[in-house]
Amino acid sequence: MKTNFLGIDGATVLSRESQSKIKGQAGVDLSLCGCSCSGSVTGPAYCSFYIACPQVYNC
């Protein structure tokens, strides 16, 4: 399987040391998520995967 990756232009094999130095996340900003007065999730599409709104939400 390793040889399949080497056939891709610009791809390199990372050592274990360089892999352990990689930090980051998917870039999900949950501050964009919220609830509407009707109780539905508002914001980008990924919000419904991370938060849930009560069925009855008072504004």
mmCIF file of N, CA, C and O in Angstrom:
data_model
loop_
_atom_site.group_PDB
_atom_site.id
_atom_site.type_symbol
_atom_site.label_atom_id
_atom_site.label_comp_id
_atom_site.label_asym_id
_atom_site.label_seq_id
_atom_site.Cartn_x
_atom_site.Cartn_y
_atom_site.Cartn_z
ATOM 1 N N MET A 1 0.826 -1.187 0.000
ATOM 2 C CA MET A 1 0.000 0.000 0.000
ATOM 3 C C MET A 1 0.874 1.256 0.000
ATOM 4 O O MET A 1 0.517 2.252 -0.573
ATOM 5 N N LYS A 2 1.995 1.185 0.656
ATOM 6 C CA LYS A 2 2.894 2.324 0.715
ATOM 7 C C LYS A 2 3.354 2.737 -0.678
ATOM 8 O O LYS A 2 3.498 3.919 -0.970
ATOM 9 N N THR A 3 3.542 1.790 -1.555
ATOM 10 C CA THR A 3 4.005 2.109 -2.900
ATOM 11 C C THR A 3 2.934 2.830 -3.704
ATOM 12 O O THR A 3 3.256 3.610 -4.584
ATOM 13 N N ASN A 4 1.664 2.603 -3.401
ATOM 14 C CA ASN A 4 0.589 3.317 -4.095
ATOM 15 C C ASN A 4 0.644 4.817 -3.811
ATOM 16 O O ASN A 4 0.389 5.633 -4.678
ATOM 17 N N PHE A 5 0.967 5.190 -2.578
ATOM 18 C CA PHE A 5 1.057 6.594 -2.217
ATOM 19 C C PHE A 5 2.267 7.257 -2.858
ATOM 20 O O PHE A 5 2.240 8.435 -3.163
ATOM 21 N N LEU A 6 3.323 6.518 -3.057
ATOM 22 C CA LEU A 6 4.519 7.097 -3.638
ATOM 23 C C LEU A 6 4.331 7.451 -5.107
ATOM 24 O O LEU A 6 5.085 8.241 -5.663
ATOM 25 N N GLY A 7 3.316 6.916 -5.754
ATOM 26 C CA GLY A 7 3.041 7.234 -7.149
ATOM 27 C C GLY A 7 2.311 8.556 -7.333
ATOM 28 O O GLY A 7 2.140 9.034 -8.442
ATOM 29 N N ILE A 8 1.874 9.190 -6.241
ATOM 30 C CA ILE A 8 1.149 10.453 -6.318
ATOM 31 C C ILE A 8 2.157 11.598 -6.345
ATOM 32 O O ILE A 8 3.053 11.663 -5.511
ATOM 33 N N ASP A 9 2.005 12.505 -7.310
ATOM 34 C CA ASP A 9 2.912 13.643 -7.412
ATOM 35 C C ASP A 9 2.805 14.528 -6.178
ATOM 36 O O ASP A 9 1.715 14.893 -5.751
ATOM 37 N N GLY A 10 3.937 14.880 -5.585
ATOM 38 C CA GLY A 10 3.972 15.770 -4.431
ATOM 39 C C GLY A 10 3.767 15.084 -3.095
ATOM 40 O O GLY A 10 3.838 15.726 -2.057
ATOM 41 N N ALA A 11 3.502 13.787 -3.074
ATOM 42 C CA ALA A 11 3.289 13.068 -1.817
ATOM 43 C C ALA A 11 4.614 12.562 -1.272
ATOM 44 O O ALA A 11 5.474 12.113 -2.014
ATOM 45 N N THR A 12 4.783 12.682 0.036
ATOM 46 C CA THR A 12 5.979 12.165 0.689
ATOM 47 C C THR A 12 5.569 11.312 1.879
ATOM 48 O O THR A 12 4.479 11.480 2.432
ATOM 49 N N VAL A 13 6.432 10.420 2.266
ATOM 50 C CA VAL A 13 6.186 9.569 3.426
ATOM 51 C C VAL A 13 6.759 10.268 4.652
ATOM 52 O O VAL A 13 7.928 10.645 4.672
ATOM 53 N N LEU A 14 5.914 10.468 5.668
ATOM 54 C CA LEU A 14 6.350 11.130 6.885
ATOM 55 C C LEU A 14 6.906 10.127 7.881
ATOM 56 O O LEU A 14 6.366 9.032 8.025
ATOM 57 N N SER A 15 7.954 10.526 8.590
ATOM 58 C CA SER A 15 8.502 9.671 9.636
ATOM 59 C C SER A 15 7.594 9.737 10.861
ATOM 60 O O SER A 15 6.729 10.614 10.964
ATOM 61 N N ARG A 16 7.782 8.832 11.798
ATOM 62 C CA ARG A 16 6.968 8.841 13.018
ATOM 63 C C ARG A 16 7.188 10.139 13.791
ATOM 64 O O ARG A 16 6.265 10.677 14.388
ATOM 65 N N GLU A 17 8.398 10.632 13.782
ATOM 66 C CA GLU A 17 8.703 11.869 14.510
ATOM 67 C C GLU A 17 7.961 13.060 13.905
ATOM 68 O O GLU A 17 7.372 13.861 14.620
ATOM 69 N N SER A 18 7.958 13.162 12.591
ATOM 70 C CA SER A 18 7.270 14.288 11.952
ATOM 71 C C SER A 18 5.755 14.146 12.073
ATOM 72 O O SER A 18 5.048 15.154 12.148
ATOM 73 N N GLN A 19 5.230 12.931 12.121
ATOM 74 C CA GLN A 19 3.796 12.737 12.312
ATOM 75 C C GLN A 19 3.356 13.189 13.692
ATOM 76 O O GLN A 19 2.277 13.736 13.863
ATOM 77 N N SER A 20 4.203 12.978 14.701
ATOM 78 C CA SER A 20 3.836 13.353 16.067
ATOM 79 C C SER A 20 3.840 14.866 16.255
ATOM 80 O O SER A 20 3.243 15.374 17.196
ATOM 81 N N LYS A 21 4.477 15.613 15.370
ATOM 82 C CA LYS A 21 4.531 17.069 15.479
ATOM 83 C C LYS A 21 3.343 17.757 14.827
ATOM 84 O O LYS A 21 3.141 18.949 15.004
ATOM 85 N N ILE A 22 2.541 17.016 14.080
ATOM 86 C CA ILE A 22 1.395 17.599 13.391
ATOM 87 C C ILE A 22 0.278 17.840 14.394
ATOM 88 O O ILE A 22 -0.129 16.949 15.129
ATOM 89 N N LYS A 23 -0.210 19.074 14.435
ATOM 90 C CA LYS A 23 -1.305 19.430 15.322
ATOM 91 C C LYS A 23 -2.357 20.144 14.507
ATOM 92 O O LYS A 23 -2.057 20.820 13.539
ATOM 93 N N GLY A 24 -3.589 20.012 14.911
ATOM 94 C CA GLY A 24 -4.653 20.707 14.203
ATOM 95 C C GLY A 24 -5.992 20.072 14.465
ATOM 96 O O GLY A 24 -6.126 19.156 15.257
ATOM 97 N N GLN A 25 -6.977 20.610 13.790
ATOM 98 C CA GLN A 25 -8.334 20.089 13.912
ATOM 99 C C GLN A 25 -9.061 20.296 12.605
ATOM 100 O O GLN A 25 -8.535 20.878 11.672
ATOM 101 N N ALA A 26 -10.276 19.866 12.563
ATOM 102 C CA ALA A 26 -11.045 19.933 11.328
ATOM 103 C C ALA A 26 -11.505 21.344 10.993
ATOM 104 O O ALA A 26 -11.964 21.598 9.900
ATOM 105 N N GLY A 27 -11.396 22.270 11.907
ATOM 106 C CA GLY A 27 -11.814 23.635 11.641
ATOM 107 C C GLY A 27 -13.291 23.866 11.846
ATOM 108 O O GLY A 27 -13.881 24.683 11.166
ATOM 109 N N VAL A 28 -13.891 23.156 12.773
ATOM 110 C CA VAL A 28 -15.316 23.306 13.055
ATOM 111 C C VAL A 28 -15.484 24.440 14.064
ATOM 112 O O VAL A 28 -14.896 24.415 15.131
ATOM 113 N N ASP A 29 -16.261 25.457 13.703
ATOM 114 C CA ASP A 29 -16.505 26.603 14.578
ATOM 115 C C ASP A 29 -17.917 26.497 15.133
ATOM 116 O O ASP A 29 -18.892 26.834 14.453
ATOM 117 N N LEU A 30 -18.033 26.020 16.367
ATOM 118 C CA LEU A 30 -19.356 25.815 16.961
ATOM 119 C C LEU A 30 -20.004 27.119 17.395
ATOM 120 O O LEU A 30 -21.195 27.138 17.710
ATOM 121 N N SER A 31 -19.270 28.233 17.389
ATOM 122 C CA SER A 31 -19.874 29.513 17.749
ATOM 123 C C SER A 31 -20.857 29.979 16.668
ATOM 124 O O SER A 31 -21.663 30.871 16.911
ATOM 125 N N LEU A 32 -20.800 29.388 15.483
ATOM 126 C CA LEU A 32 -21.732 29.726 14.409
ATOM 127 C C LEU A 32 -23.054 28.986 14.538
ATOM 128 O O LEU A 32 -24.002 29.272 13.818
ATOM 129 N N CYS A 33 -23.127 28.024 15.441
ATOM 130 C CA CYS A 33 -24.321 27.192 15.603
ATOM 131 C C CYS A 33 -25.261 27.799 16.638
ATOM 132 O O CYS A 33 -24.819 28.465 17.573
ATOM 133 N N GLY A 34 -26.542 27.554 16.470
ATOM 134 C CA GLY A 34 -27.518 28.051 17.419
ATOM 135 C C GLY A 34 -28.857 27.373 17.234
ATOM 136 O O GLY A 34 -28.992 26.404 16.495
ATOM 137 N N CYS A 35 -29.858 27.898 17.928
ATOM 138 C CA CYS A 35 -31.213 27.356 17.856
ATOM 139 C C CYS A 35 -32.177 28.471 17.474
ATOM 140 O O CYS A 35 -32.047 29.596 17.944
ATOM 141 N N SER A 36 -33.134 28.145 16.634
ATOM 142 C CA SER A 36 -34.170 29.117 16.281
ATOM 143 C C SER A 36 -35.294 29.037 17.309
ATOM 144 O O SER A 36 -35.320 28.136 18.149
ATOM 145 N N CYS A 37 -36.224 29.975 17.231
ATOM 146 C CA CYS A 37 -37.351 29.971 18.172
ATOM 147 C C CYS A 37 -38.234 28.731 18.009
ATOM 148 O O CYS A 37 -38.900 28.309 18.944
ATOM 149 N N SER A 38 -38.215 28.140 16.815
ATOM 150 C CA SER A 38 -39.032 26.944 16.594
ATOM 151 C C SER A 38 -38.327 25.676 17.089
ATOM 152 O O SER A 38 -38.910 24.603 17.086
ATOM 153 N N GLY A 39 -37.058 25.791 17.483
ATOM 154 C CA GLY A 39 -36.338 24.646 18.006
ATOM 155 C C GLY A 39 -35.464 23.947 16.992
ATOM 156 O O GLY A 39 -34.922 22.882 17.272
ATOM 157 N N SER A 40 -35.281 24.517 15.804
ATOM 158 C CA SER A 40 -34.413 23.884 14.806
ATOM 159 C C SER A 40 -32.990 24.437 14.918
ATOM 160 O O SER A 40 -32.777 25.566 15.370
ATOM 161 N N VAL A 41 -32.038 23.642 14.515
ATOM 162 C CA VAL A 41 -30.626 24.027 14.569
ATOM 163 C C VAL A 41 -30.343 25.021 13.449
ATOM 164 O O VAL A 41 -30.761 24.823 12.315
ATOM 165 N N THR A 42 -29.655 26.112 13.784
ATOM 166 C CA THR A 42 -29.281 27.108 12.788
ATOM 167 C C THR A 42 -27.769 27.127 12.635
ATOM 168 O O THR A 42 -27.040 26.727 13.540
ATOM 169 N N GLY A 43 -27.304 27.582 11.494
ATOM 170 C CA GLY A 43 -25.880 27.672 11.219
ATOM 171 C C GLY A 43 -25.493 26.758 10.076
ATOM 172 O O GLY A 43 -26.349 26.259 9.341
ATOM 173 N N PRO A 44 -24.183 26.532 9.907
ATOM 174 C CA PRO A 44 -23.708 25.653 8.835
ATOM 175 C C PRO A 44 -24.235 24.229 8.986
ATOM 176 O O PRO A 44 -24.712 23.829 10.058
ATOM 177 N N ALA A 45 -24.124 23.449 7.929
ATOM 178 C CA ALA A 45 -24.698 22.096 7.904
ATOM 179 C C ALA A 45 -24.123 21.185 8.985
ATOM 180 O O ALA A 45 -24.820 20.308 9.494
ATOM 181 N N TYR A 46 -22.869 21.377 9.372
ATOM 182 C CA TYR A 46 -22.258 20.492 10.365
ATOM 183 C C TYR A 46 -22.808 20.714 11.771
ATOM 184 O O TYR A 46 -22.597 19.890 12.655
ATOM 185 N N CYS A 47 -23.527 21.809 12.008
ATOM 186 C CA CYS A 47 -24.048 22.107 13.348
ATOM 187 C C CYS A 47 -24.989 21.018 13.859
ATOM 188 O O CYS A 47 -24.988 20.699 15.046
ATOM 189 N N SER A 48 -25.782 20.445 12.973
ATOM 190 C CA SER A 48 -26.739 19.423 13.412
ATOM 191 C C SER A 48 -26.040 18.159 13.892
ATOM 192 O O SER A 48 -26.634 17.358 14.605
ATOM 193 N N PHE A 49 -24.769 17.963 13.540
ATOM 194 C CA PHE A 49 -24.015 16.810 14.029
ATOM 195 C C PHE A 49 -23.492 17.037 15.440
ATOM 196 O O PHE A 49 -23.226 16.094 16.166
ATOM 197 N N TYR A 50 -23.322 18.297 15.836
ATOM 198 C CA TYR A 50 -22.683 18.616 17.107
ATOM 199 C C TYR A 50 -23.635 19.110 18.183
ATOM 200 O O TYR A 50 -23.351 18.960 19.368
ATOM 201 N N ILE A 51 -24.728 19.764 17.806
ATOM 202 C CA ILE A 51 -25.661 20.260 18.823
ATOM 203 C C ILE A 51 -27.075 19.799 18.510
ATOM 204 O O ILE A 51 -27.380 19.426 17.379
ATOM 205 N N ALA A 52 -27.899 19.831 19.514
ATOM 206 C CA ALA A 52 -29.324 19.519 19.347
ATOM 207 C C ALA A 52 -30.103 20.599 20.090
ATOM 208 O O ALA A 52 -29.664 21.112 21.120
ATOM 209 N N CYS A 53 -31.235 20.980 19.554
ATOM 210 C CA CYS A 53 -32.072 22.003 20.160
ATOM 211 C C CYS A 53 -33.307 21.356 20.770
ATOM 212 O O CYS A 53 -33.818 20.384 20.242
ATOM 213 N N PRO A 54 -33.794 21.910 21.876
ATOM 214 C CA PRO A 54 -35.030 21.373 22.448
ATOM 215 C C PRO A 54 -36.195 21.629 21.508
ATOM 216 O O PRO A 54 -36.180 22.577 20.717
ATOM 217 N N GLN A 55 -37.209 20.774 21.561
ATOM 218 C CA GLN A 55 -38.345 20.915 20.663
ATOM 219 C C GLN A 55 -39.119 22.203 20.932
ATOM 220 O O GLN A 55 -39.660 22.799 20.043
ATOM 221 N N VAL A 56 -39.159 22.620 22.183
ATOM 222 C CA VAL A 56 -39.843 23.854 22.544
ATOM 223 C C VAL A 56 -38.772 24.795 23.087
ATOM 224 O O VAL A 56 -38.173 24.547 24.128
ATOM 225 N N TYR A 57 -38.516 25.848 22.354
ATOM 226 C CA TYR A 57 -37.480 26.808 22.719
ATOM 227 C C TYR A 57 -38.124 28.173 22.839
ATOM 228 O O TYR A 57 -38.768 28.650 21.897
ATOM 229 N N ASN A 58 -38.048 28.790 23.987
ATOM 230 C CA ASN A 58 -38.687 30.084 24.208
ATOM 231 C C ASN A 58 -37.724 31.201 23.861
ATOM 232 O O ASN A 58 -36.586 31.210 24.314
ATOM 233 N N CYS A 59 -38.178 32.163 23.076
ATOM 234 C CA CYS A 59 -37.350 33.316 22.706
ATOM 235 C C CYS A 59 -37.671 34.514 23.577
ATOM 236 O O CYS A 59 -38.744 34.682 24.056
#
